[in-house]
Tab-separated table of C-alpha atoms in Angstrom:
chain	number	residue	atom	x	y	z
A	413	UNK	CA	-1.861	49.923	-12.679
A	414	UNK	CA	0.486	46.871	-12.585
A	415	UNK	CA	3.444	49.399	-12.589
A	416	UNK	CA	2.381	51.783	-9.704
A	417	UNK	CA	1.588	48.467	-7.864
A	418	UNK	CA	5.644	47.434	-8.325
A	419	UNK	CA	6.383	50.719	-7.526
A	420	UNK	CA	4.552	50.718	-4.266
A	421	UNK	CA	5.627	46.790	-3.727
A	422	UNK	CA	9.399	48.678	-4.152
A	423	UNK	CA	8.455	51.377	-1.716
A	424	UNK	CA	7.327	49.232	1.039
A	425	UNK	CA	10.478	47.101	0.734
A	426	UNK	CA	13.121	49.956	1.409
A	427	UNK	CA	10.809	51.843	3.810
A	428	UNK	CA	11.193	48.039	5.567
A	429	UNK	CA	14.836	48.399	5.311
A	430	UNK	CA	15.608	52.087	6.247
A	431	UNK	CA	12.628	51.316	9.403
A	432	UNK	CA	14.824	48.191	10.562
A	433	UNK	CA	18.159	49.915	10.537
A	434	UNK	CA	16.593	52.911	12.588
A	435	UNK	CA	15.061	50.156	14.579
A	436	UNK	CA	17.918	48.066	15.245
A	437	UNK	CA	19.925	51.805	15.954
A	438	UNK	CA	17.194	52.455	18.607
A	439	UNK	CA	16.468	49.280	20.168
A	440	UNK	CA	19.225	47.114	19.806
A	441	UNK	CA	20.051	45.758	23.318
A	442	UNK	CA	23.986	44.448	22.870
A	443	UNK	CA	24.493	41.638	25.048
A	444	UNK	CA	27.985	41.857	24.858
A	445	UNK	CA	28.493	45.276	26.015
A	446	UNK	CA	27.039	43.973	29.253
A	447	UNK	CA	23.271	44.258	30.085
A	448	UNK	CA	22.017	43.961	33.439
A	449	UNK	CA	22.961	39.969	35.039
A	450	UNK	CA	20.614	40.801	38.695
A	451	UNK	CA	17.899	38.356	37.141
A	452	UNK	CA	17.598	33.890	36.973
A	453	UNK	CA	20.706	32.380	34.872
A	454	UNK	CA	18.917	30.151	32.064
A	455	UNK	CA	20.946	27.185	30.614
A	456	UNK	CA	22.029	27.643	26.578
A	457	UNK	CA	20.295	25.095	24.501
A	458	UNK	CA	21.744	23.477	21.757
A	459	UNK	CA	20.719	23.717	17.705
A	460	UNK	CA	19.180	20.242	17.598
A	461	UNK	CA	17.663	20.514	21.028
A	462	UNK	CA	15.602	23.801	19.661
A	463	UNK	CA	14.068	22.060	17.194
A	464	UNK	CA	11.713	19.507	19.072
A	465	UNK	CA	11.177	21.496	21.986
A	466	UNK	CA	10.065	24.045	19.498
A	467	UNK	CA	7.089	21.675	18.649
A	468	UNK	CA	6.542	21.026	22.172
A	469	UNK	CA	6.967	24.637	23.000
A	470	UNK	CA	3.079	24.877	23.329
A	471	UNK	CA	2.200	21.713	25.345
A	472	UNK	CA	4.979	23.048	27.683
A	473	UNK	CA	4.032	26.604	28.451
A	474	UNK	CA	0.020	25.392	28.889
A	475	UNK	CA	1.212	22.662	31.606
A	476	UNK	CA	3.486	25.541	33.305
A	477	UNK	CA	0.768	27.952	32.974
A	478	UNK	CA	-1.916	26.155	34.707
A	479	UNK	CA	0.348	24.854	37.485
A	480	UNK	CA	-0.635	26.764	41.054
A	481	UNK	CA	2.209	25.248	43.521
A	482	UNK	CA	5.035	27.006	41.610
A	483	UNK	CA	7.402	29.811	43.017
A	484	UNK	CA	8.912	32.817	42.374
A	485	UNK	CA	12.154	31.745	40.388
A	486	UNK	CA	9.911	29.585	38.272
A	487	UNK	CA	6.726	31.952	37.168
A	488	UNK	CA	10.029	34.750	36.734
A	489	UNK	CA	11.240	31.782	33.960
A	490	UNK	CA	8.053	31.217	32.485
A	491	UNK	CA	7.292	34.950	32.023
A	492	UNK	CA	10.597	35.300	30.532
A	493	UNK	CA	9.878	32.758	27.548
A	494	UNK	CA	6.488	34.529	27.052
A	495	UNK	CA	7.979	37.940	27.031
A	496	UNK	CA	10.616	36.199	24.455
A	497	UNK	CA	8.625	34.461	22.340
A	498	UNK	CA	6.642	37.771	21.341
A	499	UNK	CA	10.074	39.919	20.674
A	500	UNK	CA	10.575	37.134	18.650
A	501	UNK	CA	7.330	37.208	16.461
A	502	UNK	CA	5.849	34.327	17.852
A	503	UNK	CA	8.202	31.924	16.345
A	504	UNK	CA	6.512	32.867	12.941
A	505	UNK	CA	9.752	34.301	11.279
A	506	UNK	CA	11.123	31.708	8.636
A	507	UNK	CA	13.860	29.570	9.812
A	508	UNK	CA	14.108	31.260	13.103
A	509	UNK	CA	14.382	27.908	14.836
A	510	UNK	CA	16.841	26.020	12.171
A	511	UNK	CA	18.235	28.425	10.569
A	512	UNK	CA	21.872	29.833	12.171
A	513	UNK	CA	21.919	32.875	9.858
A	514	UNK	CA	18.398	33.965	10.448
A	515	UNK	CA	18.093	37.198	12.266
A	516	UNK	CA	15.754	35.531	14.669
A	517	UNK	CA	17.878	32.449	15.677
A	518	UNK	CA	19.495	34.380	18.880
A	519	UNK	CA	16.164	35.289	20.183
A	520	UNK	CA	14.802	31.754	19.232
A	521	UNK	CA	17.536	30.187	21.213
A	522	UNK	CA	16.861	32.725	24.449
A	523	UNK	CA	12.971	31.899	24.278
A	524	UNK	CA	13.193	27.895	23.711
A	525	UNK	CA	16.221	27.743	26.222
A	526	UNK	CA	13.761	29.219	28.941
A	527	UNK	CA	10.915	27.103	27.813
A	528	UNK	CA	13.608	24.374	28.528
A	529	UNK	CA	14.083	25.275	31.671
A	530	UNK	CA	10.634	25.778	32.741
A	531	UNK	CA	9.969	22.387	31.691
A	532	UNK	CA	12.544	20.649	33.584
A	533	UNK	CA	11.382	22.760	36.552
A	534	UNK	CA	8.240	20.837	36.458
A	535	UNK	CA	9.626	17.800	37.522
A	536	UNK	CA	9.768	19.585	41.114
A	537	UNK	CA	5.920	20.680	40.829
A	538	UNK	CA	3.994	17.683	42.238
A	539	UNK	CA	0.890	17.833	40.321
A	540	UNK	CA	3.033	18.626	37.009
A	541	UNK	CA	5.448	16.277	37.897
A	542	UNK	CA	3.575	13.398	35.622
A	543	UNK	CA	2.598	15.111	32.689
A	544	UNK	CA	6.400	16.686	32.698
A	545	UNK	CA	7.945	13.705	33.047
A	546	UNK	CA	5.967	12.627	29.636
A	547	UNK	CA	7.134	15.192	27.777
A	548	UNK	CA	10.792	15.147	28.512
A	549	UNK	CA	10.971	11.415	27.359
A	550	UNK	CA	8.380	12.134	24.179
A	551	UNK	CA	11.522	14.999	23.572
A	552	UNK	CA	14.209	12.444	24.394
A	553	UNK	CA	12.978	10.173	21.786
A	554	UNK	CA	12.570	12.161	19.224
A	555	UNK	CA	15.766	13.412	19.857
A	556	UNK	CA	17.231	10.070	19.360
A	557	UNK	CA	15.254	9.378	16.232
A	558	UNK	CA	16.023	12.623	14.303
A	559	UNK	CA	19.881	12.393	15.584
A	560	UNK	CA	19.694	15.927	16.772
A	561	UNK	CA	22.133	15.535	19.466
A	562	UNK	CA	25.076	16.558	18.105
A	563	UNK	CA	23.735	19.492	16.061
A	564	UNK	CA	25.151	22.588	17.732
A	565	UNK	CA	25.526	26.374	15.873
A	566	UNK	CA	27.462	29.438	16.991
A	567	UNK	CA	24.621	30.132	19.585
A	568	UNK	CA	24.824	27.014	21.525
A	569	UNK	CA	26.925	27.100	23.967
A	570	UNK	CA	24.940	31.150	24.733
A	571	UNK	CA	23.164	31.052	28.287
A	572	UNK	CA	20.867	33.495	29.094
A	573	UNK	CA	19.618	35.571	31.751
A	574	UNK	CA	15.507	36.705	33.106
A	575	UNK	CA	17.427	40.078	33.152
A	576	UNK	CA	18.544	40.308	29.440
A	577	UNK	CA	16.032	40.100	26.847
A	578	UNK	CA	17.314	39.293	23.380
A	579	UNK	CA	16.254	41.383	20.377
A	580	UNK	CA	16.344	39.863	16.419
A	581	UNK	CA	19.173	41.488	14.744
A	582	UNK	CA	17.023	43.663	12.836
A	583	UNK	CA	19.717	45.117	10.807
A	584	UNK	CA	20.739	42.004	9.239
A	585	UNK	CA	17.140	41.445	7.724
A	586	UNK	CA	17.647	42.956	4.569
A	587	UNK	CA	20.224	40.390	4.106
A	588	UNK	CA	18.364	37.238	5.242
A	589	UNK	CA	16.333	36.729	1.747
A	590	UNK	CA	13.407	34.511	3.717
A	591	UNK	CA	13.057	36.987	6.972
A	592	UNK	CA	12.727	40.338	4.365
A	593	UNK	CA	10.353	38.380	1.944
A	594	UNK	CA	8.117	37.276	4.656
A	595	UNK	CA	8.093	41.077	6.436
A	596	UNK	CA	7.582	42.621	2.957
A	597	UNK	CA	5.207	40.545	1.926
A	598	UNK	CA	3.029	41.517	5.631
A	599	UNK	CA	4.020	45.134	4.607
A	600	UNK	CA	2.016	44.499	1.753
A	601	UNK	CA	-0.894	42.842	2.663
A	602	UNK	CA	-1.518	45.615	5.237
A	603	UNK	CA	-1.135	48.217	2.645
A	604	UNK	CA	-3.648	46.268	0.378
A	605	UNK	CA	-5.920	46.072	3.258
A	606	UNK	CA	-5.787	49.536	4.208
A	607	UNK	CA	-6.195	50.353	-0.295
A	608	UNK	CA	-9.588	47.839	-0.265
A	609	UNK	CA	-10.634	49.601	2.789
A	610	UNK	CA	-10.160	53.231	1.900
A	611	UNK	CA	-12.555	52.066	-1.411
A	612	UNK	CA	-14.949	50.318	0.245
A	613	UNK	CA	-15.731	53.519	2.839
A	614	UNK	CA	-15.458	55.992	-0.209
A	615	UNK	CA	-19.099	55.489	-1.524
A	616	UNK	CA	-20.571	55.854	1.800
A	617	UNK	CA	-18.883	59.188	2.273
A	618	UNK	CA	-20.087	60.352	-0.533
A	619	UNK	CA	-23.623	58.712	-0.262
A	620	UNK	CA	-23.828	60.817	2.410
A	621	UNK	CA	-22.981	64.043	0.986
């Protein structure tokens, strides 16, 4: 059993890789062979920056959620963070945010630059103004205590654009040891789940025979 199980285990893995090469093949979107520039410039962020507005990523985008006297160029922002933060798995991928040669750090960068920007926007929104204002000096501080300032990676100086959505390099997960664990690992919990629940239904079918 244990050796059909590391067979399957082995399976799952290159199925994972062959999947993200086709995937990366398919979807890729190459920023530097020019994608579309109509939409909102978005300011890079730095490497040290990323990771505390990563942890205030949520109290951010619920404050610029609920705001009502916003306009156009900041709910097109906002939407773009969301719509960058799912490409981007949620921020859930292993060293995403810290790590320069993950995969996901270019997208991680594109969604926490935005959520930057959103933020600072709220100093202009009246009733947000306060609670904005908070935030930006809890993130000052901590920059200052965790001397994050001067942290920068090969994707810092990168500005974005609400036009140009950034996709993880999916071809290079094979090669980033904690991104491929973590996907096979979901590969294979979902094929488990699908094994218990083609043996729990079994008996009913044929208890109803």
């Amino acid at each position: 059993m244990a050796r059909y199980l590391y067979r399957w285990l082995a399976f799952l893995g290159l199925s994972a890789c062959l999947l993200l090469v086709i995937a990366e093949n398919a979807l890729a979107h190459s920023r530097s062979a020019g994608g579309s520039h109509a939409g909102l410039d978005i300011p890079a962020i730095s490497h040290g920056e990323m990771a505390v507005i990563s942890d205030y990523r949520d109290r951010i985008i619920g404050l610029a959620s609920q705001a009502v006297d916003t306009n156009e160029p900041f709910r097109r922002v906002l939407n773009y963070a969301q719509i960058q933060y799912s490409y981007c798995l949620w921020g859930r991928m292993p060293g995403s945010v810290g790590d320069e040669g993950s995969p996901f750090n270019e997208c991680a960068h594109a969604y926490l630059a935005a959520t930057k920007a959103v933020l600072l926007s709220m100093r202009e929104i009246p009733r947000e103004a306060v609670a904005a204002g908070d935030i930006i000096s809890a993130v000052d501080a901590d920059m200052v205590r965790r001397s994050l300032a001067l942290i920068t990676c090969r994707f810092s100086g990168e500005a974005f654009n609400t036009a140009d959505v950034v996709k993880p390099s999916w071809s290079k997960v094979p090669f980033h040891l904690a991104s491929m664990a973590s996907l096979t690992g979901l590969a294979a919990l979902f094929a488990l789940a699908v094994f218990a629940l083609g043996r729990f239904l079994r008996p009913k079918a044929q208890s109803s025979e």
